[in-house]
Amino acid sequence: KNFLERFYILEHKLYRGNVYDEILEVFLLEQAAGHLCDGSFENPAVIGLMDTFHLETEVIIVMERLPDTVDGHDYLFKVKYIPEDQVKVIFKQIINTALLMHKYGVFHRDWKLDKILVKRNKGTPEIRVIDFGCGDFVENEPFSEFNGTPAFAPPEIFRGETYMAEATTVWQIGAMLYIYCTRGRFETSVYMTEDNEVLENVSMECNDFLSQCLALDPNQRPTLEDLLLYPCKHCTLRACLDIKQWIERLLFQSAPPSPAKSVSTGSRECACIQRWRNKVILIP
């Protein structure tokens, strides 16, 4: 009972003018799915809640069961080879889901492959996020106590510092991607002490993405919105570099190559960035 009171019972929670008396994990699950926010969109990547049964010393939570679904860890190690393009599809869903959860005020705090279900469709794999037992509400103030898997805790915890919700989520997304890229284990305490070299089996874009998510300084990590925009930002930078190189060749060589392709690419990607600044986020 004391365990339940400490970690699960949420008595008379006031949220947006409504009072809730519910198990914290259930409340967070419903909130993350977009069911408790006025005017919010449903978050289909959060596992569906079917029912709850309150017993004397425990609470049974009944969730939907999806056919042909495994957790993210089993999905990785039961498939001999996952193309990088497919990994991108999975992690775009993860980032999108995390961003929407944070907008709804839910901090999962224990992102790892075991907490993600992957539905093995013939086409695009679909994810579902489960287990909000270590979760909390997103706060503007830093957290001091960490509830979650120590191996995936952000470096701030090991340095005895406070931590923020978004920077922690970004770190844990990076940790999951690291496992997908290396098919090995990940432990924050080990990662902090190693010279982390470039991974040879993935693209430079992926290496750059990893290095940003796994920045030891939380202030150097991108936001979740930055992660969604990462491909656009990278392509825009690459296009600008192509144009710069073309101009240099134009100045110092007599017969420079045509810049049409670079200019076109840059314009298209800049338009994508502009649409984002107008609050329209498009996922390629």
PDB file of C-alpha atoms in Angstrom:
ATOM      1  CA  LYS A   1       0.000   0.000   0.000  1.00  0.00           C
ATOM      2  CA  ASN A   2       2.794   2.417   0.858  1.00  0.00           C
ATOM      3  CA  PHE A   3       4.425   1.601  -2.475  1.00  0.00           C
ATOM      4  CA  LEU A   4       1.209   2.423  -4.282  1.00  0.00           C
ATOM      5  CA  GLU A   5       0.732   5.635  -2.361  1.00  0.00           C
ATOM      6  CA  ARG A   6       4.258   6.750  -3.116  1.00  0.00           C
ATOM      7  CA  PHE A   7       4.414   6.002  -6.813  1.00  0.00           C
ATOM      8  CA  TYR A   8       0.924   5.618  -8.184  1.00  0.00           C
ATOM      9  CA  ILE A   9      -1.836   7.326  -6.219  1.00  0.00           C
ATOM     10  CA  LEU A  10      -2.718  10.798  -7.389  1.00  0.00           C
ATOM     11  CA  GLU A  11      -5.439  12.249  -5.188  1.00  0.00           C
ATOM     12  CA  HIS A  12      -7.583  15.164  -6.329  1.00  0.00           C
ATOM     13  CA  LYS A  13      -5.338  16.355  -9.126  1.00  0.00           C
ATOM     14  CA  LEU A  14      -6.500  19.723 -10.435  1.00  0.00           C
ATOM     15  CA  TYR A  15      -5.895  20.001 -14.167  1.00  0.00           C
ATOM     16  CA  ARG A  16      -7.339  22.760 -16.370  1.00  0.00           C
ATOM     17  CA  GLY A  17     -10.217  23.404 -14.032  1.00  0.00           C
ATOM     18  CA  ASN A  18     -11.153  19.740 -13.555  1.00  0.00           C
ATOM     19  CA  VAL A  19     -10.448  17.624 -10.475  1.00  0.00           C
ATOM     20  CA  TYR A  20      -9.260  14.048 -11.005  1.00  0.00           C
ATOM     21  CA  ASP A  21      -8.874  11.298  -8.420  1.00  0.00           C
ATOM     22  CA  GLU A  22      -6.978   8.629 -10.288  1.00  0.00           C
ATOM     23  CA  ILE A  23      -3.864   6.484 -10.402  1.00  0.00           C
ATOM     24  CA  LEU A  24      -0.992   8.635 -11.681  1.00  0.00           C
ATOM     25  CA  GLU A  25       0.023   6.153 -14.364  1.00  0.00           C
ATOM     26  CA  VAL A  26      -3.552   5.973 -15.670  1.00  0.00           C
ATOM     27  CA  PHE A  27      -3.893   9.753 -15.647  1.00  0.00           C
ATOM     28  CA  LEU A  28      -0.638  10.195 -17.565  1.00  0.00           C
ATOM     29  CA  LEU A  29      -1.631   7.516 -20.066  1.00  0.00           C
ATOM     30  CA  GLU A  30      -4.954   9.203 -20.778  1.00  0.00           C
ATOM     31  CA  GLN A  31      -3.340  12.630 -20.885  1.00  0.00           C
ATOM     32  CA  ALA A  32      -0.576  11.487 -23.258  1.00  0.00           C
ATOM     33  CA  ALA A  33      -3.193  10.008 -25.586  1.00  0.00           C
ATOM     34  CA  GLY A  34      -4.891  13.410 -25.765  1.00  0.00           C
ATOM     35  CA  HIS A  35      -8.108  12.339 -24.052  1.00  0.00           C
ATOM     36  CA  LEU A  36      -8.041  14.912 -21.227  1.00  0.00           C
ATOM     37  CA  CYS A  37      -7.058  18.058 -23.135  1.00  0.00           C
ATOM     38  CA  ASP A  38      -9.776  20.295 -24.525  1.00  0.00           C
ATOM     39  CA  GLY A  39      -9.321  20.785 -28.253  1.00  0.00           C
ATOM     40  CA  SER A  40      -6.373  18.377 -28.416  1.00  0.00           C
ATOM     41  CA  PHE A  41      -5.668  15.837 -31.114  1.00  0.00           C
ATOM     42  CA  GLU A  42      -5.623  12.154 -30.294  1.00  0.00           C
ATOM     43  CA  ASN A  43      -2.127  10.717 -30.029  1.00  0.00           C
ATOM     44  CA  PRO A  44      -2.525   7.314 -31.733  1.00  0.00           C
ATOM     45  CA  ALA A  45       1.010   6.204 -30.879  1.00  0.00           C
ATOM     46  CA  VAL A  46       0.109   5.912 -27.169  1.00  0.00           C
ATOM     47  CA  ILE A  47      -1.231   2.502 -26.166  1.00  0.00           C
ATOM     48  CA  GLY A  48      -4.992   2.411 -25.693  1.00  0.00           C
ATOM     49  CA  LEU A  49      -6.454   2.103 -22.185  1.00  0.00           C
ATOM     50  CA  MET A  50      -9.317  -0.391 -22.021  1.00  0.00           C
ATOM     51  CA  ASP A  51     -10.169  -0.526 -18.303  1.00  0.00           C
ATOM     52  CA  THR A  52      -8.821  -0.358 -14.743  1.00  0.00           C
ATOM     53  CA  PHE A  53      -9.656  -2.516 -11.727  1.00  0.00           C
ATOM     54  CA  HIS A  54      -8.973  -1.114  -8.258  1.00  0.00           C
ATOM     55  CA  LEU A  55      -8.259  -3.931  -5.812  1.00  0.00           C
ATOM     56  CA  GLU A  56      -7.361  -3.614  -2.141  1.00  0.00           C
ATOM     57  CA  THR A  57      -3.585  -3.655  -2.576  1.00  0.00           C
ATOM     58  CA  GLU A  58      -3.116  -3.284  -6.315  1.00  0.00           C
ATOM     59  CA  VAL A  59      -4.513  -1.768  -9.467  1.00  0.00           C
ATOM     60  CA  ILE A  60      -4.886  -3.765 -12.672  1.00  0.00           C
ATOM     61  CA  ILE A  61      -4.548  -1.730 -15.863  1.00  0.00           C
ATOM     62  CA  VAL A  62      -5.988  -3.320 -19.005  1.00  0.00           C
ATOM     63  CA  MET A  63      -4.529  -2.016 -22.268  1.00  0.00           C
ATOM     64  CA  GLU A  64      -5.182  -2.846 -25.898  1.00  0.00           C
ATOM     65  CA  ARG A  65      -3.429  -5.834 -27.407  1.00  0.00           C
ATOM     66  CA  LEU A  66      -2.165  -5.260 -30.917  1.00  0.00           C
ATOM     67  CA  PRO A  67      -1.709  -8.171 -33.341  1.00  0.00           C
ATOM     68  CA  ASP A  68       1.724  -8.988 -34.756  1.00  0.00           C
ATOM     69  CA  THR A  69       3.476  -6.641 -32.330  1.00  0.00           C
ATOM     70  CA  VAL A  70       6.768  -6.945 -30.435  1.00  0.00           C
ATOM     71  CA  ASP A  71       8.674  -4.549 -28.230  1.00  0.00           C
ATOM     72  CA  GLY A  72      11.387  -2.420 -29.776  1.00  0.00           C
ATOM     73  CA  HIS A  73      14.188  -4.572 -28.363  1.00  0.00           C
ATOM     74  CA  ASP A  74      12.824  -7.807 -29.838  1.00  0.00           C
ATOM     75  CA  TYR A  75      12.064  -6.059 -33.106  1.00  0.00           C
ATOM     76  CA  LEU A  76      15.700  -5.003 -33.409  1.00  0.00           C
ATOM     77  CA  PHE A  77      17.291  -8.339 -32.574  1.00  0.00           C
ATOM     78  CA  LYS A  78      14.813 -10.595 -34.379  1.00  0.00           C
ATOM     79  CA  VAL A  79      15.358  -8.769 -37.660  1.00  0.00           C
ATOM     80  CA  LYS A  80      18.772  -9.466 -39.162  1.00  0.00           C
ATOM     81  CA  TYR A  81      19.030  -6.141 -40.940  1.00  0.00           C
ATOM     82  CA  ILE A  82      16.989  -2.940 -40.612  1.00  0.00           C
ATOM     83  CA  PRO A  83      17.716  -0.366 -43.344  1.00  0.00           C
ATOM     84  CA  GLU A  84      18.541   3.125 -42.111  1.00  0.00           C
ATOM     85  CA  ASP A  85      15.498   4.498 -43.940  1.00  0.00           C
ATOM     86  CA  GLN A  86      13.251   2.213 -41.884  1.00  0.00           C
ATOM     87  CA  VAL A  87      15.018   3.223 -38.676  1.00  0.00           C
ATOM     88  CA  LYS A  88      14.301   6.851 -39.602  1.00  0.00           C
ATOM     89  CA  VAL A  89      10.606   6.026 -39.992  1.00  0.00           C
ATOM     90  CA  ILE A  90      10.476   4.447 -36.536  1.00  0.00           C
ATOM     91  CA  PHE A  91      12.336   7.272 -34.824  1.00  0.00           C
ATOM     92  CA  LYS A  92      10.317  10.003 -36.514  1.00  0.00           C
ATOM     93  CA  GLN A  93       7.269   8.379 -34.949  1.00  0.00           C
ATOM     94  CA  ILE A  94       9.021   8.254 -31.572  1.00  0.00           C
ATOM     95  CA  ILE A  95      10.030  11.923 -31.752  1.00  0.00           C
ATOM     96  CA  ASN A  96       6.612  13.017 -32.952  1.00  0.00           C
ATOM     97  CA  THR A  97       4.944  11.081 -30.136  1.00  0.00           C
ATOM     98  CA  ALA A  98       7.298  12.467 -27.491  1.00  0.00           C
ATOM     99  CA  LEU A  99       6.751  16.018 -28.742  1.00  0.00           C
ATOM    100  CA  LEU A 100       2.976  15.666 -28.602  1.00  0.00           C
ATOM    101  CA  MET A 101       3.166  14.128 -25.118  1.00  0.00           C
ATOM    102  CA  HIS A 102       5.256  17.051 -23.883  1.00  0.00           C
ATOM    103  CA  LYS A 103       2.778  19.504 -25.375  1.00  0.00           C
ATOM    104  CA  TYR A 104       0.082  17.686 -23.393  1.00  0.00           C
ATOM    105  CA  GLY A 105       2.219  18.030 -20.258  1.00  0.00           C
ATOM    106  CA  VAL A 106       3.346  14.395 -19.925  1.00  0.00           C
ATOM    107  CA  PHE A 107       6.960  13.429 -19.178  1.00  0.00           C
ATOM    108  CA  HIS A 108       7.461   9.681 -19.737  1.00  0.00           C
ATOM    109  CA  ARG A 109      10.948   9.711 -18.155  1.00  0.00           C
ATOM    110  CA  ASP A 110      11.742   6.075 -18.998  1.00  0.00           C
ATOM    111  CA  TRP A 111      12.040   5.920 -22.779  1.00  0.00           C
ATOM    112  CA  LYS A 112      13.767   2.722 -23.872  1.00  0.00           C
ATOM    113  CA  LEU A 113      13.178   0.009 -26.451  1.00  0.00           C
ATOM    114  CA  ASP A 114      11.252  -2.170 -23.987  1.00  0.00           C
ATOM    115  CA  LYS A 115       8.696   0.630 -23.576  1.00  0.00           C
ATOM    116  CA  ILE A 116       7.885   0.805 -27.289  1.00  0.00           C
ATOM    117  CA  LEU A 117       5.799  -1.701 -29.216  1.00  0.00           C
ATOM    118  CA  VAL A 118       6.414  -2.042 -32.948  1.00  0.00           C
ATOM    119  CA  LYS A 119       3.623  -3.319 -35.143  1.00  0.00           C
ATOM    120  CA  ARG A 120       5.206  -5.270 -37.972  1.00  0.00           C
ATOM    121  CA  ASN A 121       3.051  -4.256 -40.896  1.00  0.00           C
ATOM    122  CA  LYS A 122       3.934  -5.288 -44.417  1.00  0.00           C
ATOM    123  CA  GLY A 123       4.584  -1.645 -45.154  1.00  0.00           C
ATOM    124  CA  THR A 124       5.530   1.001 -42.597  1.00  0.00           C
ATOM    125  CA  PRO A 125       6.087  -0.207 -39.005  1.00  0.00           C
ATOM    126  CA  GLU A 126       3.903   1.537 -36.415  1.00  0.00           C
ATOM    127  CA  ILE A 127       4.839   2.210 -32.792  1.00  0.00           C
ATOM    128  CA  ARG A 128       2.911   2.331 -29.526  1.00  0.00           C
ATOM    129  CA  VAL A 129       4.326   3.780 -26.301  1.00  0.00           C
ATOM    130  CA  ILE A 130       3.573   1.863 -23.100  1.00  0.00           C
ATOM    131  CA  ASP A 131       4.258   1.957 -19.347  1.00  0.00           C
ATOM    132  CA  PHE A 132       3.947   5.410 -17.811  1.00  0.00           C
ATOM    133  CA  GLY A 133       4.747   4.131 -14.313  1.00  0.00           C
ATOM    134  CA  CYS A 134       7.874   6.302 -14.005  1.00  0.00           C
ATOM    135  CA  GLY A 135       6.259   9.340 -15.578  1.00  0.00           C
ATOM    136  CA  ASP A 136       5.422  12.773 -14.256  1.00  0.00           C
ATOM    137  CA  PHE A 137       4.116  16.101 -15.471  1.00  0.00           C
ATOM    138  CA  VAL A 138       6.275  18.381 -17.590  1.00  0.00           C
ATOM    139  CA  GLU A 139       7.447  21.264 -15.422  1.00  0.00           C
ATOM    140  CA  ASN A 140       9.276  24.485 -16.168  1.00  0.00           C
ATOM    141  CA  GLU A 141      11.396  23.850 -13.093  1.00  0.00           C
ATOM    142  CA  PRO A 142      14.087  21.136 -13.034  1.00  0.00           C
ATOM    143  CA  PHE A 143      13.581  17.751 -11.369  1.00  0.00           C
ATOM    144  CA  SER A 144      15.857  16.551  -8.590  1.00  0.00           C
ATOM    145  CA  GLU A 145      14.850  12.888  -8.110  1.00  0.00           C
ATOM    146  CA  PHE A 146      15.068  10.444 -10.990  1.00  0.00           C
ATOM    147  CA  ASN A 147      12.583   7.608 -11.510  1.00  0.00           C
ATOM    148  CA  GLY A 148      13.467   5.356 -14.394  1.00  0.00           C
ATOM    149  CA  THR A 149      16.119   2.992 -15.724  1.00  0.00           C
ATOM    150  CA  PRO A 150      19.571   4.089 -14.444  1.00  0.00           C
ATOM    151  CA  ALA A 151      21.314   2.945 -17.642  1.00  0.00           C
ATOM    152  CA  PHE A 152      19.306   5.523 -19.610  1.00  0.00           C
ATOM    153  CA  ALA A 153      19.382   8.346 -17.071  1.00  0.00           C
ATOM    154  CA  PRO A 154      20.923  11.551 -18.460  1.00  0.00           C
ATOM    155  CA  PRO A 155      24.495  12.487 -17.445  1.00  0.00           C
ATOM    156  CA  GLU A 156      23.118  15.186 -15.146  1.00  0.00           C
ATOM    157  CA  ILE A 157      21.976  12.465 -12.738  1.00  0.00           C
ATOM    158  CA  PHE A 158      25.470  10.966 -12.472  1.00  0.00           C
ATOM    159  CA  ARG A 159      26.913  14.415 -11.842  1.00  0.00           C
ATOM    160  CA  GLY A 160      24.462  15.011  -9.002  1.00  0.00           C
ATOM    161  CA  GLU A 161      22.654  17.780 -10.887  1.00  0.00           C
ATOM    162  CA  THR A 162      19.007  18.516 -11.541  1.00  0.00           C
ATOM    163  CA  TYR A 163      17.517  17.655 -14.929  1.00  0.00           C
ATOM    164  CA  MET A 164      14.855  18.954 -17.294  1.00  0.00           C
ATOM    165  CA  ALA A 165      12.117  16.922 -18.959  1.00  0.00           C
ATOM    166  CA  GLU A 166      12.833  17.706 -22.607  1.00  0.00           C
ATOM    167  CA  ALA A 167      16.617  17.360 -22.416  1.00  0.00           C
ATOM    168  CA  THR A 168      16.155  13.984 -20.701  1.00  0.00           C
ATOM    169  CA  THR A 169      13.744  12.764 -23.372  1.00  0.00           C
ATOM    170  CA  VAL A 170      16.159  13.821 -26.127  1.00  0.00           C
ATOM    171  CA  TRP A 171      18.995  11.958 -24.377  1.00  0.00           C
ATOM    172  CA  GLN A 172      16.919   8.778 -24.113  1.00  0.00           C
ATOM    173  CA  ILE A 173      15.912   8.995 -27.785  1.00  0.00           C
ATOM    174  CA  GLY A 174      19.614   9.204 -28.624  1.00  0.00           C
ATOM    175  CA  ALA A 175      20.327   6.187 -26.417  1.00  0.00           C
ATOM    176  CA  MET A 176      17.680   4.113 -28.207  1.00  0.00           C
ATOM    177  CA  LEU A 177      19.029   5.124 -31.608  1.00  0.00           C
ATOM    178  CA  TYR A 178      22.555   4.246 -30.477  1.00  0.00           C
ATOM    179  CA  ILE A 179      21.382   0.708 -29.688  1.00  0.00           C
ATOM    180  CA  TYR A 180      19.694   0.447 -33.083  1.00  0.00           C
ATOM    181  CA  CYS A 181      22.881   1.569 -34.831  1.00  0.00           C
ATOM    182  CA  THR A 182      25.346  -0.574 -32.879  1.00  0.00           C
ATOM    183  CA  ARG A 183      23.124  -3.517 -31.861  1.00  0.00           C
ATOM    184  CA  GLY A 184      24.932  -3.311 -28.553  1.00  0.00           C
ATOM    185  CA  ARG A 185      24.195  -2.158 -25.032  1.00  0.00           C
ATOM    186  CA  PHE A 186      23.996   1.412 -23.848  1.00  0.00           C
ATOM    187  CA  GLU A 187      24.809   2.739 -20.391  1.00  0.00           C
ATOM    188  CA  THR A 188      25.083   6.434 -19.705  1.00  0.00           C
ATOM    189  CA  SER A 189      27.805   5.986 -17.084  1.00  0.00           C
ATOM    190  CA  VAL A 190      29.970   4.117 -19.627  1.00  0.00           C
ATOM    191  CA  TYR A 191      29.208   6.500 -22.486  1.00  0.00           C
ATOM    192  CA  MET A 192      30.333   9.450 -20.341  1.00  0.00           C
ATOM    193  CA  THR A 193      33.823   8.002 -19.911  1.00  0.00           C
ATOM    194  CA  GLU A 194      34.503   6.716 -23.437  1.00  0.00           C
ATOM    195  CA  ASP A 195      35.886   8.411 -26.516  1.00  0.00           C
ATOM    196  CA  ASN A 196      32.856   7.963 -28.719  1.00  0.00           C
ATOM    197  CA  GLU A 197      34.082   7.589 -32.270  1.00  0.00           C
ATOM    198  CA  VAL A 198      32.132   7.938 -35.492  1.00  0.00           C
ATOM    199  CA  LEU A 199      30.038   4.863 -36.265  1.00  0.00           C
ATOM    200  CA  GLU A 200      31.169   3.444 -39.594  1.00  0.00           C
ATOM    201  CA  ASN A 201      28.022   1.450 -40.364  1.00  0.00           C
ATOM    202  CA  VAL A 202      25.665   4.456 -40.548  1.00  0.00           C
ATOM    203  CA  SER A 203      25.578   7.731 -42.461  1.00  0.00           C
ATOM    204  CA  MET A 204      27.266  10.941 -41.349  1.00  0.00           C
ATOM    205  CA  GLU A 205      23.803  12.461 -40.900  1.00  0.00           C
ATOM    206  CA  CYS A 206      22.954   9.733 -38.409  1.00  0.00           C
ATOM    207  CA  ASN A 207      26.267  10.194 -36.601  1.00  0.00           C
ATOM    208  CA  ASP A 208      25.627  13.922 -36.322  1.00  0.00           C
ATOM    209  CA  PHE A 209      22.093  13.301 -35.066  1.00  0.00           C
ATOM    210  CA  LEU A 210      23.441  10.933 -32.393  1.00  0.00           C
ATOM    211  CA  SER A 211      26.155  13.322 -31.251  1.00  0.00           C
ATOM    212  CA  GLN A 212      23.596  16.087 -30.765  1.00  0.00           C
ATOM    213  CA  CYS A 213      21.135  13.935 -28.811  1.00  0.00           C
ATOM    214  CA  LEU A 214      23.918  12.481 -26.668  1.00  0.00           C
ATOM    215  CA  ALA A 215      25.623  15.769 -25.845  1.00  0.00           C
ATOM    216  CA  LEU A 216      26.859  15.521 -22.251  1.00  0.00           C
ATOM    217  CA  ASP A 217      25.846  19.134 -21.649  1.00  0.00           C
ATOM    218  CA  PRO A 218      22.015  19.272 -21.612  1.00  0.00           C
ATOM    219  CA  ASN A 219      22.113  22.870 -22.861  1.00  0.00           C
ATOM    220  CA  GLN A 220      23.779  21.632 -26.054  1.00  0.00           C
ATOM    221  CA  ARG A 221      21.061  19.098 -26.870  1.00  0.00           C
ATOM    222  CA  PRO A 222      18.437  20.054 -29.446  1.00  0.00           C
ATOM    223  CA  THR A 223      14.764  20.385 -28.608  1.00  0.00           C
ATOM    224  CA  LEU A 224      12.239  17.808 -29.774  1.00  0.00           C
ATOM    225  CA  GLU A 225      11.078  20.216 -32.480  1.00  0.00           C
ATOM    226  CA  ASP A 226      14.689  20.577 -33.608  1.00  0.00           C
ATOM    227  CA  LEU A 227      14.903  16.795 -33.953  1.00  0.00           C
ATOM    228  CA  LEU A 228      11.840  16.731 -36.191  1.00  0.00           C
ATOM    229  CA  LEU A 229      13.385  19.407 -38.382  1.00  0.00           C
ATOM    230  CA  TYR A 230      16.831  17.842 -38.448  1.00  0.00           C
ATOM    231  CA  PRO A 231      16.681  16.459 -42.042  1.00  0.00           C
ATOM    232  CA  CYS A 232      15.512  19.856 -43.371  1.00  0.00           C
ATOM    233  CA  LYS A 233      18.196  21.747 -41.502  1.00  0.00           C
ATOM    234  CA  HIS A 234      20.891  19.353 -42.671  1.00  0.00           C
ATOM    235  CA  CYS A 235      19.824  19.548 -46.329  1.00  0.00           C
ATOM    236  CA  THR A 236      19.628  23.340 -46.196  1.00  0.00           C
ATOM    237  CA  LEU A 237      23.144  23.527 -44.773  1.00  0.00           C
ATOM    238  CA  ARG A 238      24.414  21.118 -47.410  1.00  0.00           C
ATOM    239  CA  ALA A 239      22.751  23.147 -50.184  1.00  0.00           C
ATOM    240  CA  CYS A 240      24.279  26.378 -48.851  1.00  0.00           C
ATOM    241  CA  LEU A 241      27.725  24.753 -48.797  1.00  0.00           C
ATOM    242  CA  ASP A 242      27.238  23.571 -52.387  1.00  0.00           C
ATOM    243  CA  ILE A 243      26.359  27.114 -53.462  1.00  0.00           C
ATOM    244  CA  LYS A 244      29.359  28.513 -51.565  1.00  0.00           C
ATOM    245  CA  GLN A 245      31.680  26.028 -53.272  1.00  0.00           C
ATOM    246  CA  TRP A 246      30.180  26.876 -56.670  1.00  0.00           C
ATOM    247  CA  ILE A 247      30.763  30.600 -56.097  1.00  0.00           C
ATOM    248  CA  GLU A 248      34.370  29.920 -55.103  1.00  0.00           C
ATOM    249  CA  ARG A 249      34.898  27.896 -58.271  1.00  0.00           C
ATOM    250  CA  LEU A 250      33.221  30.647 -60.281  1.00  0.00           C
ATOM    251  CA  LEU A 251      35.697  33.183 -58.922  1.00  0.00           C
ATOM    252  CA  PHE A 252      38.835  31.106 -59.319  1.00  0.00           C
ATOM    253  CA  GLN A 253      38.105  28.850 -62.293  1.00  0.00           C
ATOM    254  CA  SER A 254      37.169  29.603 -65.855  1.00  0.00           C
ATOM    255  CA  ALA A 255      34.538  26.905 -66.361  1.00  0.00           C
ATOM    256  CA  PRO A 256      32.481  26.283 -63.225  1.00  0.00           C
ATOM    257  CA  PRO A 257      29.799  23.579 -63.226  1.00  0.00           C
ATOM    258  CA  SER A 258      26.132  24.524 -63.341  1.00  0.00           C
ATOM    259  CA  PRO A 259      24.666  25.407 -59.911  1.00  0.00           C
ATOM    260  CA  ALA A 260      21.058  24.738 -60.917  1.00  0.00           C
ATOM    261  CA  LYS A 261      20.634  21.603 -58.831  1.00  0.00           C
ATOM    262  CA  SER A 262      22.104  23.130 -55.675  1.00  0.00           C
ATOM    263  CA  VAL A 263      20.040  26.305 -55.980  1.00  0.00           C
ATOM    264  CA  SER A 264      16.856  24.312 -56.529  1.00  0.00           C
ATOM    265  CA  THR A 265      17.549  22.059 -53.552  1.00  0.00           C
ATOM    266  CA  GLY A 266      18.356  25.004 -51.332  1.00  0.00           C
ATOM    267  CA  SER A 267      15.186  26.841 -52.319  1.00  0.00           C
ATOM    268  CA  ARG A 268      13.010  23.842 -51.671  1.00  0.00           C
ATOM    269  CA  GLU A 269      14.513  23.173 -48.257  1.00  0.00           C
ATOM    270  CA  CYS A 270      14.363  26.855 -47.294  1.00  0.00           C
ATOM    271  CA  ALA A 271      10.669  26.769 -48.141  1.00  0.00           C
ATOM    272  CA  CYS A 272      10.327  23.812 -45.781  1.00  0.00           C
ATOM    273  CA  ILE A 273      11.965  25.801 -42.993  1.00  0.00           C
ATOM    274  CA  GLN A 274       9.665  28.749 -43.708  1.00  0.00           C
ATOM    275  CA  ARG A 275       6.608  26.534 -43.451  1.00  0.00           C
ATOM    276  CA  TRP A 276       7.883  25.330 -40.089  1.00  0.00           C
ATOM    277  CA  ARG A 277       8.271  28.912 -38.857  1.00  0.00           C
ATOM    278  CA  ASN A 278       4.629  29.403 -39.803  1.00  0.00           C
ATOM    279  CA  LYS A 279       3.857  26.522 -37.418  1.00  0.00           C
ATOM    280  CA  VAL A 280       3.247  23.891 -40.102  1.00  0.00           C
ATOM    281  CA  ILE A 281       5.489  20.903 -39.451  1.00  0.00           C
ATOM    282  CA  LEU A 282       5.804  18.475 -42.348  1.00  0.00           C
ATOM    283  CA  ILE A 283       7.516  15.130 -41.908  1.00  0.00           C
ATOM    284  CA  PRO A 284       9.054  13.911 -45.193  1.00  0.00           C
TER     285      PRO A 284
END
